[in-house]
Short mmCIF file of C-alpha atoms in Angstrom, two decimals:
data_model
loop_
_atom_site.label_atom_id
_atom_site.label_comp_id
_atom_site.label_asym_id
_atom_site.label_seq_id
_atom_site.Cartn_x
_atom_site.Cartn_y
_atom_site.Cartn_z
CA MET A 14 26.81 -15.04 -19.95
CA SER A 15 29.96 -15.12 -17.74
CA VAL A 16 31.09 -18.50 -19.15
CA LYS A 17 30.58 -17.30 -22.75
CA LYS A 18 32.69 -14.23 -21.95
CA LEU A 19 35.38 -16.48 -20.44
CA ILE A 20 35.45 -18.62 -23.62
CA GLU A 21 35.51 -15.48 -25.76
CA ILE A 22 38.61 -14.22 -23.91
CA THR A 23 40.45 -17.57 -23.84
CA ASN A 24 39.79 -18.13 -27.54
CA SER A 25 41.76 -15.01 -28.43
CA SER A 26 44.25 -14.61 -25.56
CA ASN A 27 45.19 -15.68 -22.03
CA LEU A 28 42.91 -14.87 -19.08
CA THR A 29 44.59 -12.50 -16.60
CA SER A 30 43.75 -11.61 -12.99
CA LYS A 31 42.07 -8.41 -14.16
CA ASP A 32 40.03 -10.33 -16.74
CA LEU A 33 38.88 -12.75 -14.02
CA PHE A 34 37.96 -9.89 -11.68
CA ASN A 35 35.93 -8.31 -14.49
CA LEU A 36 34.12 -11.62 -15.07
CA VAL A 37 33.20 -11.82 -11.36
CA SER A 38 32.29 -8.17 -10.77
CA THR A 39 30.60 -7.40 -14.12
CA TYR A 40 29.38 -10.69 -15.59
CA GLY A 41 28.52 -12.59 -12.40
CA PHE A 42 31.08 -15.40 -12.71
CA PRO A 43 30.76 -17.50 -9.47
CA ILE A 44 33.32 -16.46 -6.84
CA GLU A 45 33.00 -19.99 -5.36
CA ILE A 46 34.48 -21.41 -8.59
CA VAL A 47 37.35 -18.89 -8.37
CA LYS A 48 38.13 -20.04 -4.82
CA CYS A 49 38.17 -23.69 -5.94
CA LEU A 50 40.56 -22.81 -8.76
CA GLU A 51 42.76 -20.86 -6.37
CA GLU A 52 43.13 -23.91 -4.11
CA LEU A 53 43.73 -26.32 -6.99
CA LEU A 54 46.18 -24.20 -8.99
CA VAL A 55 48.60 -23.37 -6.16
CA ASP A 56 50.90 -26.10 -7.52
CA LEU A 57 50.95 -25.92 -11.33
CA ASN A 58 52.94 -29.16 -11.46
CA ASN A 59 50.10 -31.15 -9.91
CA SER A 60 48.48 -32.67 -13.00
CA LYS A 61 45.63 -34.20 -10.99
CA ASN A 62 44.60 -30.82 -9.55
CA ILE A 63 44.91 -29.14 -12.95
CA LYS A 64 42.63 -31.79 -14.47
CA THR A 65 40.12 -31.30 -11.63
CA ALA A 66 40.22 -27.52 -12.14
CA GLU A 67 39.49 -27.97 -15.85
CA GLU A 68 36.60 -30.32 -15.04
CA ILE A 69 35.12 -27.79 -12.60
CA LEU A 70 35.30 -25.02 -15.19
CA ASN A 71 33.68 -27.14 -17.88
CA SER A 72 30.99 -28.41 -15.50
CA ILE A 73 29.37 -24.94 -15.66
CA ASN A 74 29.99 -24.66 -19.40
CA SER A 75 26.87 -25.34 -21.47
CA THR A 76 28.54 -24.45 -24.78
CA LYS A 77 30.25 -26.88 -27.16
CA SER A 78 33.62 -25.13 -26.75
CA LYS A 79 35.86 -26.56 -24.05
CA ILE A 80 37.75 -24.24 -21.70
CA ASN A 81 41.51 -24.80 -21.80
CA ILE A 82 43.04 -24.45 -18.31
CA ASN A 83 46.40 -23.53 -19.87
CA LYS A 84 44.83 -20.26 -21.04
CA LEU A 85 44.44 -19.13 -17.41
CA LYS A 86 47.40 -16.96 -16.44
CA ILE A 87 46.07 -15.73 -13.12
CA ASP A 88 47.95 -14.13 -10.23
CA PHE A 89 45.42 -14.99 -7.52
CA LYS A 90 47.05 -12.61 -5.07
CA GLU A 91 46.38 -9.75 -7.48
CA PHE A 92 42.82 -11.01 -8.06
CA ASP A 93 42.15 -11.18 -4.30
CA GLU A 94 43.40 -7.63 -3.83
CA LEU A 95 41.04 -6.42 -6.56
CA PHE A 96 38.11 -8.44 -5.24
CA ASP A 97 38.66 -7.51 -1.58
CA LYS A 98 38.64 -3.83 -2.48
CA HIS A 99 35.48 -4.40 -4.48
CA ARG A 100 33.81 -6.39 -1.69
CA LEU A 101 34.87 -4.06 1.11
CA LEU A 102 33.80 -0.84 -0.45
CA GLY A 103 31.15 -2.11 -2.85
CA LYS A 104 28.84 0.71 -3.77
CA SER A 105 30.74 3.05 -1.47
CA ASN A 106 33.88 2.69 -3.52
CA GLU A 107 32.03 3.13 -6.78
CA ASN A 108 30.36 6.26 -5.48
CA GLN A 109 33.64 7.65 -4.24
CA ILE A 110 35.28 7.10 -7.63
CA ALA A 111 32.27 8.73 -9.28
CA LEU A 112 32.42 11.77 -7.05
CA GLU A 113 36.17 12.12 -7.52
CA GLN A 114 35.90 11.96 -11.30
CA GLN A 115 32.65 13.81 -11.94
CA ASN A 116 31.98 16.41 -9.26
CA SER A 117 34.54 19.18 -9.05
CA GLN A 118 32.26 21.07 -6.65
CA LEU A 119 32.51 18.27 -4.13
CA LEU A 120 36.26 17.98 -4.63
CA ASN A 121 36.66 21.66 -3.75
CA LEU A 122 34.47 21.63 -0.65
CA SER A 123 35.68 23.47 2.40
CA LEU A 124 33.48 22.75 5.42
CA GLU A 125 33.67 22.61 9.19
CA SER A 126 32.68 19.01 9.86
CA SER A 127 33.86 16.62 12.57
CA PHE A 128 33.54 12.96 13.57
CA ASP A 129 33.52 11.91 17.22
CA TYR A 130 34.68 8.35 18.04
CA GLU A 131 33.29 8.42 21.55
CA ILE A 132 29.61 9.13 20.99
CA GLU A 133 26.78 7.05 19.53
CA GLU A 134 24.33 9.86 18.81
CA VAL A 135 24.37 13.52 17.84
CA LYS A 136 21.71 16.15 18.50
CA ASN A 137 21.08 19.41 16.67
CA SER A 138 23.62 18.61 13.99
CA THR A 139 23.39 20.86 10.93
CA VAL A 140 22.91 19.54 7.39
CA LEU A 141 25.76 21.21 5.47
CA LYS A 142 25.42 19.54 2.08
CA ILE A 143 22.99 17.31 0.18
CA PHE A 144 23.80 15.34 -2.98
CA ASP A 145 21.58 13.04 -5.00
CA GLU A 146 22.80 9.60 -6.12
CA ASN A 147 24.43 11.14 -9.20
CA TRP A 148 26.31 13.63 -6.97
CA ASN A 149 24.32 16.65 -8.02
CA ASP A 150 24.46 19.39 -5.39
CA LEU A 151 20.96 20.01 -3.97
CA LYS A 152 19.36 22.50 -1.56
CA SER A 153 16.75 19.99 -0.48
CA ILE A 154 15.41 16.51 -1.17
CA LYS A 155 11.97 14.96 -0.67
CA ASP A 156 11.17 11.26 -0.23
CA ASP A 157 14.33 10.14 -2.01
CA THR A 158 17.80 8.73 -1.33
CA ALA A 159 20.60 11.23 -0.79
CA TRP A 160 24.16 11.66 0.45
CA ILE A 161 24.46 14.24 3.20
CA ILE A 162 27.27 15.90 5.16
CA LEU A 163 26.68 17.07 8.75
CA ASP A 164 28.65 19.56 10.78
CA LYS A 165 29.14 16.87 13.43
CA THR A 166 28.58 13.13 13.18
CA CYS A 167 28.88 9.92 15.18
CA PHE A 168 28.78 7.67 12.07
CA PHE A 169 32.04 5.86 11.26
CA ALA A 170 32.84 5.79 7.52
CA THR A 171 34.21 2.69 5.79
CA THR A 172 37.98 2.99 6.05
CA GLY A 173 41.03 0.95 7.02
CA GLY A 174 39.17 -2.30 6.36
CA GLN A 175 36.44 -1.50 8.92
CA GLN A 176 32.81 -1.53 7.84
CA HIS A 177 30.77 1.66 8.23
CA ASP A 178 28.12 2.32 10.88
CA THR A 179 24.42 2.10 10.14
CA GLY A 180 21.59 3.83 11.98
CA GLU A 181 19.14 6.72 11.58
CA ILE A 182 19.14 10.46 10.95
CA ASN A 183 15.80 12.03 11.92
CA GLY A 184 14.25 8.58 11.60
CA PHE A 185 15.55 8.01 8.05
CA ASN A 186 17.76 4.92 7.55
CA VAL A 187 21.49 5.46 7.08
CA VAL A 188 22.67 2.50 4.96
CA ASP A 189 26.20 3.57 3.99
CA VAL A 190 28.90 6.02 5.07
CA ILE A 191 31.99 6.85 3.00
CA LYS A 192 34.68 9.48 3.10
CA SER A 193 34.97 12.23 0.51
CA PRO A 194 38.43 12.97 -0.96
CA GLN A 195 38.93 15.60 1.79
CA GLY A 196 37.77 13.22 4.54
CA TYR A 197 34.20 14.46 5.08
CA HIS A 198 31.76 11.75 6.15
CA LEU A 199 29.09 11.26 3.48
CA HIS A 200 25.96 9.54 4.83
CA LYS A 201 23.71 7.67 2.42
CA VAL A 202 20.18 8.21 3.71
CA GLU A 203 17.20 6.38 2.20
CA ASN A 204 13.80 7.89 1.36
CA CYS A 205 14.55 11.10 3.25
CA SER A 206 13.11 14.62 3.21
CA LEU A 207 15.76 17.17 4.25
CA LYS A 208 16.99 20.70 3.51
CA VAL A 209 20.42 22.28 3.81
CA GLY A 210 20.52 24.04 7.19
CA ASP A 211 18.10 21.60 8.89
CA LYS A 212 18.90 20.65 12.46
CA VAL A 213 18.88 16.85 12.76
CA ASN A 214 19.47 14.11 15.31
CA GLY A 215 21.50 11.04 14.38
CA LYS A 216 21.98 7.72 16.15
CA ILE A 217 24.08 4.74 15.13
CA ASN A 218 23.12 1.08 15.54
CA SER A 219 24.76 0.55 18.94
CA LEU A 220 24.86 -3.25 18.77
CA SER A 221 26.61 -3.23 15.38
CA ARG A 222 29.16 -0.66 16.55
CA LYS A 223 29.74 -2.65 19.74
CA ILE A 224 30.41 -5.88 17.85
CA ILE A 225 32.59 -4.24 15.19
CA ARG A 226 34.67 -2.63 17.96
CA LYS A 227 35.27 -6.10 19.41
CA GLN A 228 36.05 -7.48 15.93
CA HIS A 229 38.56 -4.73 15.15
CA SER A 230 40.35 -5.02 18.48
CA SER A 231 40.44 -8.81 18.13
CA GLU A 232 42.06 -8.45 14.71
CA HIS A 233 44.85 -6.37 16.29
CA LEU A 234 45.39 -8.98 19.02
CA MET A 235 45.40 -11.80 16.46
CA HIS A 236 47.95 -9.95 14.35
CA SER A 237 50.16 -9.52 17.41
CA ALA A 238 49.78 -13.19 18.37
CA LEU A 239 50.66 -14.38 14.86
CA LYS A 240 53.92 -12.42 14.86
CA ARG A 241 54.92 -13.45 18.38
CA ILE A 242 53.70 -17.08 18.41
CA ILE A 243 54.44 -18.07 14.80
CA SER A 244 57.07 -15.75 13.29
CA GLN A 245 58.13 -12.11 13.22
CA THR A 246 58.40 -12.50 9.43
CA ILE A 247 54.61 -12.59 9.14
CA LYS A 248 53.44 -9.44 7.40
CA GLN A 249 49.86 -8.21 7.25
CA GLU A 250 48.58 -7.72 3.70
CA GLY A 251 45.08 -6.51 4.48
CA ALA A 252 42.15 -6.91 6.84
CA PHE A 253 38.37 -6.60 6.96
CA LYS A 254 36.16 -6.13 10.01
CA SER A 255 32.38 -6.38 9.87
CA ILE A 256 29.55 -7.41 12.13
CA GLU A 257 29.76 -10.95 10.66
CA LYS A 258 33.48 -11.75 10.79
CA ILE A 259 37.12 -10.69 10.81
CA THR A 260 39.53 -11.48 7.99
CA LEU A 261 43.27 -10.99 8.18
CA ASP A 262 45.46 -11.53 5.13
CA PHE A 263 49.15 -12.17 5.71
CA SER A 264 52.28 -13.48 4.01
CA PHE A 265 54.06 -16.58 5.31
CA ASN A 266 55.98 -19.41 3.66
CA ARG A 267 53.65 -22.24 4.75
CA LYS A 268 50.22 -23.11 6.09
CA LEU A 269 49.78 -22.94 9.86
CA THR A 270 49.42 -26.21 11.76
CA TYR A 271 46.36 -26.96 13.90
CA LYS A 272 48.53 -26.55 17.02
CA GLU A 273 49.73 -23.13 15.86
CA ILE A 274 46.16 -22.01 15.16
CA LEU A 275 45.12 -23.19 18.61
CA ASP A 276 48.14 -21.44 20.19
CA VAL A 277 47.27 -18.16 18.44
CA GLU A 278 43.67 -18.48 19.59
CA LYS A 279 44.78 -19.16 23.18
CA GLU A 280 47.14 -16.18 23.13
CA VAL A 281 44.36 -13.84 21.95
CA LYS A 282 42.11 -15.14 24.72
CA ARG A 283 44.92 -14.61 27.23
CA MET A 284 45.27 -10.96 26.21
CA ILE A 285 41.49 -10.54 26.42
CA SER A 286 41.44 -12.00 29.94
CA LYS A 287 44.15 -9.57 31.13
CA ALA A 288 41.46 -6.85 31.02
CA THR A 289 43.90 -4.16 29.90
CA LYS A 290 42.60 -0.63 29.52
CA THR A 291 42.91 0.70 25.97
CA GLU A 292 44.91 3.86 25.36
CA VAL A 293 44.73 6.18 22.34
CA GLN A 294 47.81 8.34 21.84
CA MET A 295 48.37 10.97 19.15
CA LYS A 296 51.93 10.72 17.81
CA THR A 297 54.03 11.76 14.87
CA LEU A 298 55.11 8.96 12.55
CA GLU A 299 58.60 8.95 14.07
CA GLU A 300 57.21 8.90 17.62
CA ALA A 301 54.91 6.03 16.70
CA LYS A 302 57.86 4.08 15.30
CA GLU A 303 59.89 4.71 18.44
CA MET A 304 57.16 3.24 20.66
CA GLY A 305 57.02 0.12 18.45
CA ALA A 306 53.71 0.85 16.76
CA VAL A 307 52.90 -1.48 13.88
CA GLY A 308 51.83 0.11 10.60
CA TYR A 309 52.18 -0.97 6.99
CA PHE A 310 50.98 2.11 5.12
CA GLU A 311 53.79 4.60 5.67
CA ASP A 312 53.16 6.39 2.37
CA VAL A 313 49.61 7.10 3.52
CA TYR A 314 50.70 8.18 7.01
CA LYS A 315 53.15 10.70 5.56
CA LYS A 316 50.32 12.45 3.70
CA ILE A 317 48.28 12.92 6.90
CA LYS A 318 48.52 16.41 8.33
CA GLY A 319 49.09 16.48 12.06
CA LYS A 320 49.60 13.53 14.37
CA LEU A 321 48.63 9.90 13.90
CA ARG A 322 46.21 7.94 16.08
CA VAL A 323 48.12 5.16 17.85
CA LEU A 324 46.07 2.48 19.59
CA VAL A 325 47.62 0.67 22.56
CA LEU A 326 45.35 -2.29 23.35
CA CYS A 327 47.93 -3.90 25.62
CA PRO A 328 51.75 -4.02 25.82
CA GLU A 329 51.77 -6.70 23.10
CA SER A 330 49.55 -4.77 20.66
CA ILE A 331 50.42 -1.23 19.55
CA GLU A 332 49.23 -0.16 16.10
CA ILE A 333 48.58 2.99 14.08
CA CYS A 334 44.83 2.84 13.52
CA GLY A 335 41.86 5.07 12.76
CA GLY A 336 39.14 2.55 13.60
CA THR A 337 36.79 2.09 16.53
CA HIS A 338 37.93 -0.15 19.39
CA VAL A 339 37.00 -1.49 22.81
CA TYR A 340 37.92 0.52 25.90
CA ASN A 341 39.18 -2.56 27.71
CA THR A 342 40.30 -5.89 26.22
CA SER A 343 37.84 -7.74 28.51
CA GLU A 344 34.98 -6.20 26.49
CA ILE A 345 35.92 -8.52 23.59
CA GLU A 346 34.67 -11.43 25.76
CA ASP A 347 35.54 -14.34 23.47
CA PHE A 348 37.46 -15.16 20.30
CA MET A 349 37.57 -18.02 17.80
CA ILE A 350 39.42 -18.70 14.54
CA THR A 351 36.93 -20.15 12.05
CA GLY A 352 38.91 -20.52 8.83
CA ILE A 353 42.27 -20.38 7.11
CA PHE A 354 42.64 -20.32 3.32
CA SER A 355 45.42 -20.07 0.78
CA LYS A 356 45.31 -16.98 -1.41
CA GLY A 357 48.16 -18.16 -3.58
CA SER A 358 51.85 -18.81 -3.11
CA GLY A 359 52.90 -17.58 0.34
CA SER A 360 49.69 -15.65 0.98
CA TRP A 361 47.02 -16.66 3.51
CA ARG A 362 43.72 -15.50 4.93
CA ILE A 363 42.51 -16.17 8.46
CA GLU A 364 38.84 -15.74 9.34
CA ALA A 365 37.73 -15.27 12.94
CA ILE A 366 34.92 -14.00 15.15
CA SER A 367 34.73 -12.37 18.57
CA SER A 368 32.18 -11.62 21.32
CA ASN A 369 29.99 -14.04 23.25
CA LEU A 370 27.17 -13.37 20.79
CA LEU A 371 29.01 -14.47 17.64
CA VAL A 372 31.08 -17.27 19.21
CA ASP A 373 28.06 -18.79 20.98
CA LYS A 374 26.04 -18.62 17.78
CA PHE A 375 28.87 -20.30 15.84
CA LYS A 376 29.20 -23.05 18.44
CA LYS A 377 25.46 -23.71 18.50
CA THR A 378 25.20 -23.93 14.72
CA VAL A 379 28.36 -24.51 12.68
CA LEU A 380 30.41 -26.30 15.35
CA LYS A 381 27.42 -28.38 16.50
CA ASN A 382 26.79 -29.45 12.89
CA ALA A 383 30.45 -30.46 12.56
CA ILE A 384 30.27 -32.52 15.78
CA ASP A 385 27.00 -34.11 14.67
CA SER A 386 28.54 -34.96 11.28
CA PHE A 387 31.52 -36.60 12.99
CA ASN A 388 29.22 -38.69 15.19
CA ASP A 389 27.06 -39.62 12.18
CA PHE A 390 30.13 -40.81 10.27
CA VAL A 391 31.22 -42.93 13.25
CA LYS A 392 27.73 -44.39 13.60
CA GLU A 393 27.56 -45.27 9.90
CA TYR A 394 31.06 -46.76 10.04
CA LYS A 395 29.95 -49.12 12.78
CA GLU A 396 26.80 -50.03 10.84
CA ILE A 397 28.79 -50.76 7.69
CA ASN A 398 30.94 -53.09 9.80
CA ILE A 399 34.00 -53.13 7.54
CA LYS A 400 37.22 -52.43 9.39
CA ASP A 401 39.40 -49.61 8.07
CA GLU A 402 42.68 -48.92 9.85
CA ASP A 403 42.69 -45.20 9.03
CA PHE A 404 39.11 -44.75 10.23
CA GLU A 405 39.87 -46.68 13.43
CA LYS A 406 42.39 -43.97 14.45
CA TYR A 407 39.64 -41.35 14.53
CA LEU A 408 37.39 -43.43 16.79
CA LYS A 409 39.62 -42.43 19.71
CA ILE A 410 38.88 -38.74 19.13
CA ASN A 411 36.36 -36.80 21.20
CA PRO A 412 35.05 -34.19 18.73
CA GLN A 413 34.33 -31.85 21.63
CA ASP A 414 38.09 -31.63 22.32
CA VAL A 415 39.20 -30.87 18.74
CA HIS A 416 39.50 -27.38 17.24
CA TYR A 417 36.77 -26.69 14.72
CA LEU A 418 39.21 -26.34 11.81
CA GLU A 419 40.80 -29.70 12.52
CA LEU A 420 37.37 -31.30 13.02
CA LYS A 421 36.23 -29.84 9.69
CA ASP A 422 39.21 -31.44 7.91
CA ILE A 423 38.70 -34.73 9.77
CA ASN A 424 35.08 -34.76 8.62
CA ASP A 425 36.21 -34.32 5.02
CA ILE A 426 38.49 -37.35 5.42
CA LEU A 427 35.77 -39.42 7.11
CA LYS A 428 33.22 -38.45 4.47
CA ASN A 429 35.51 -39.80 1.75
CA LYS A 430 36.21 -42.93 3.80
CA ILE A 431 32.52 -43.55 4.37
CA ASN A 432 31.80 -43.16 0.65
CA ILE A 433 34.48 -45.75 -0.14
CA LEU A 434 33.28 -48.15 2.56
CA ARG A 435 29.65 -47.64 1.59
CA THR A 436 30.50 -48.56 -2.00
CA LYS A 437 32.45 -51.58 -0.77
CA LYS A 438 29.53 -52.66 1.43
CA GLU A 439 27.06 -52.20 -1.41
CA LYS A 440 29.31 -54.30 -3.61
CA GLU A 441 29.47 -57.01 -0.94
CA ASN A 442 25.68 -56.95 -0.55
CA LEU A 443 25.27 -57.03 -4.31
CA GLU A 444 27.58 -60.01 -4.59
CA LYS A 445 25.76 -61.80 -1.78
CA LYS A 446 22.34 -61.18 -3.31
CA SER A 447 23.70 -62.02 -6.76
CA LEU A 448 24.85 -65.39 -5.45
CA GLU A 449 21.44 -66.02 -3.89
CA ILE A 450 19.63 -65.19 -7.14
CA LYS A 451 22.21 -67.10 -9.19
CA GLU A 452 21.23 -70.26 -7.33
CA LYS A 453 17.73 -69.98 -8.81
CA PHE A 454 19.22 -70.18 -12.27
CA THR A 455 21.89 -72.84 -11.75
CA ASN A 456 20.00 -75.41 -9.67
CA ALA A 457 18.91 -77.17 -12.87
CA LYS A 458 21.07 -78.53 -15.72
CA ASP A 459 18.76 -77.59 -18.57
CA LYS A 460 20.23 -76.73 -21.95
CA VAL A 461 17.89 -73.73 -22.14
CA LYS A 462 16.49 -72.21 -18.97
CA LEU A 463 13.52 -69.85 -19.25
CA VAL A 464 12.98 -67.89 -16.02
CA ALA A 465 10.49 -65.13 -15.15
CA VAL A 466 11.13 -62.95 -12.07
CA LYS A 467 9.63 -59.76 -10.63
CA GLY A 468 10.98 -56.66 -8.93
CA ILE A 469 14.68 -57.57 -8.94
CA ASP A 470 17.11 -54.65 -9.27
CA ARG A 471 18.29 -54.51 -12.89
CA LYS A 472 21.97 -54.35 -12.03
CA LEU A 473 21.60 -57.12 -9.46
CA LEU A 474 19.93 -59.41 -11.99
CA PHE A 475 22.61 -58.70 -14.57
CA ASN A 476 25.40 -59.52 -12.08
CA SER A 477 23.59 -62.69 -11.01
CA LEU A 478 23.42 -63.92 -14.60
CA ILE A 479 27.10 -63.20 -15.19
CA LEU A 480 27.81 -65.52 -12.26
CA ALA A 481 25.33 -68.07 -13.61
CA ILE A 482 26.82 -68.32 -17.12
CA ASN A 483 30.29 -68.76 -15.64
CA GLU A 484 29.02 -71.65 -13.53
CA SER A 485 26.47 -73.29 -15.85
CA LYS A 486 28.70 -73.09 -18.88
CA GLU A 487 26.44 -75.04 -21.26
CA THR A 488 23.11 -73.39 -20.47
CA VAL A 489 21.41 -70.56 -22.32
CA PHE A 490 19.35 -68.35 -20.00
CA LEU A 491 16.23 -66.51 -21.18
CA VAL A 492 15.14 -64.25 -18.31
CA THR A 493 12.37 -61.69 -17.92
CA ASN A 494 12.15 -59.28 -15.00
CA GLU A 495 9.03 -57.17 -14.36
CA VAL A 496 10.39 -53.96 -12.85
CA ASP A 497 8.75 -50.53 -12.67
CA GLU A 498 6.42 -50.18 -15.68
CA SER A 499 8.51 -52.30 -18.04
CA ILE A 500 10.01 -55.75 -18.55
CA GLN A 501 13.76 -56.28 -18.56
CA ILE A 502 14.93 -59.04 -20.92
CA ILE A 503 18.29 -60.81 -20.71
CA ILE A 504 19.35 -63.67 -22.96
CA CYS A 505 22.84 -64.96 -22.23
CA CYS A 506 25.24 -67.89 -22.16
CA ASN A 507 28.91 -68.56 -21.49
CA GLU A 508 31.07 -66.69 -24.03
CA LYS A 509 33.25 -69.70 -24.82
CA PHE A 510 30.16 -71.91 -25.22
CA ALA A 511 28.67 -69.40 -27.68
CA LYS A 512 31.83 -69.39 -29.80
CA GLU A 513 32.17 -73.19 -29.82
CA ASN A 514 28.53 -73.59 -30.86
CA SER A 515 28.44 -70.63 -33.27
CA LEU A 516 25.67 -68.99 -31.24
CA ASN A 517 24.82 -65.37 -32.02
CA LEU A 518 22.11 -64.20 -29.61
CA ASN A 519 21.78 -60.87 -31.45
CA ILE A 520 19.64 -62.75 -33.99
CA TYR A 521 17.04 -63.21 -31.26
CA ALA A 522 17.35 -59.58 -30.15
CA LYS A 523 16.30 -58.56 -33.66
CA LYS A 524 13.39 -60.97 -33.50
CA ILE A 525 12.17 -59.46 -30.23
CA ASN A 526 12.54 -55.94 -31.63
CA GLU A 527 10.64 -56.84 -34.80
CA LYS A 528 7.72 -58.50 -33.02
CA LEU A 529 7.42 -56.34 -29.90
CA GLY A 530 8.96 -53.02 -30.89
CA GLY A 531 11.36 -53.11 -27.97
CA LYS A 532 15.01 -52.12 -27.78
CA SER A 533 17.33 -55.10 -27.42
CA GLY A 534 20.92 -55.81 -28.34
CA GLY A 535 24.40 -56.57 -27.11
CA ARG A 536 27.11 -59.12 -27.75
CA ASP A 537 26.91 -62.54 -29.39
CA TYR A 538 26.68 -64.26 -26.01
CA LEU A 539 24.72 -61.64 -24.02
CA ILE A 540 21.85 -59.40 -25.06
CA GLN A 541 19.47 -57.33 -22.98
CA GLY A 542 16.60 -54.97 -23.60
CA THR A 543 13.31 -53.52 -22.37
CA ILE A 544 9.69 -53.72 -23.52
CA LEU A 545 6.43 -52.37 -22.11
CA ARG A 546 4.76 -54.51 -19.46
CA ASN A 547 1.54 -54.92 -21.48
CA GLU A 548 3.48 -56.98 -24.05
CA VAL A 549 4.28 -59.76 -21.55
CA LYS A 550 2.04 -62.43 -23.13
CA GLU A 551 3.45 -61.87 -26.60
CA LEU A 552 6.96 -61.84 -25.14
CA ASN A 553 6.48 -65.24 -23.54
CA LYS A 554 5.44 -66.68 -26.92
CA VAL A 555 8.53 -65.24 -28.59
CA LEU A 556 10.81 -66.55 -25.83
CA GLU A 557 9.24 -70.02 -26.14
CA GLU A 558 9.99 -69.96 -29.88
CA ILE A 559 13.58 -68.84 -29.21
CA SER A 560 13.95 -71.57 -26.59
CA GLU A 561 12.86 -74.25 -29.02
CA LYS A 562 15.23 -73.02 -31.73
CA ILE A 563 18.21 -72.98 -29.39
CA LYS A 564 17.44 -76.50 -28.16
#
């Protein structure tokens, strides 16, 4: 469906970033394909990459119409912004748009409701409002999903690129939390039975909150390290913090080197090890600027009534932020950069993880697999036993001492090298075996040589006979090979010999086809075909007749 829609658009006009986003979000076009295209189409002058991109697109195209890559006029930076917003907020964003557009009652709410950063559970909180999934205002709900507002809550709502809390309210699962237009926390509660005015107890998932705090604080430290270690010109474009990973999007004029990535990682770990106590200060925008606080959303800050929340993680990291954070940098425990990707010209995304839990898990799974792959490539290289100067350089590397990102790229190089060497080795083995089999055909000087073999690889036999006709230039070979459930037939001779003697072996292919119902054919000097194994006796008679005629 998504590919048909893509063809439909490109047949009538160019495909824009918004069109592509619509294909992904509405029609299920694979985001993995988009990422491949993004990497390949960074340089539009690279004809090889453009051809590869077109091949990738058409590989998922089952229609007869071909997709023209020149019809794609995509600003991938714009696409990523659209997709990130979609991915970050997901249903929450859709619901918020719905409530803004459709429910004037909710827009005009005036309630006394507060969120407390410092607590992980609330007791005797009052249910102020209940809405169903279509944002209808209810007095009560029974055994159904609802959005509720409490007079006090401990649940963080998705905002500022930080994922919402999950947990329970009176034993009912809280699966989403968003902010209303006025900033009230709306809790999506599944299969609940509640009434307006009920007193309820709420508790967040402490482990998730703990990890997301570490992730968010790590993102601040990484941002600081990037600007100080790499360049002050680096500008944050967006960020996302969840229990699984951290992403930080930034602008810079080139890709970071492995050394720079390692230096940034080391600097973040250094700040973690300093065990600096976190401070939260409430400041006006001007006061925040004076103390060097980093913030890229000044238009938003100006709309906020009252003072801004400024987070001081350490002297090197001061940012305006409304998210949850560690109380001391040592709580982050560990940090690791796990990916860096191009988002288009001058735009990059770093992925990272923090905490002992996530880093240890990554090392025991993803990193271990990368190390095992490296060792497997080295082992296979030695078994292939064909020297390659480029591969030899990597034999000196201890994969334990290389950053994961560099090891990942090295493995990609070694994988390609191994594929090339494996093909070369297979070719060598094929040539060696072909020579051995060829000897069976050329050890006699017969004018016509009729040979029956069994179980020889079809390609191997073919190559062997090519060698044979170039050595025994005045011999016609009639060969049968019982393989699988059929019989391979090859009749061949030297091309020059066939021309000089006006031999056309296709005549005999027709004879075989007529008598045995097989499929044979080829050139004047070389024909091949296949018949069923149960026709072997009749085939031998036909080949004997052909042999006599050629003689």
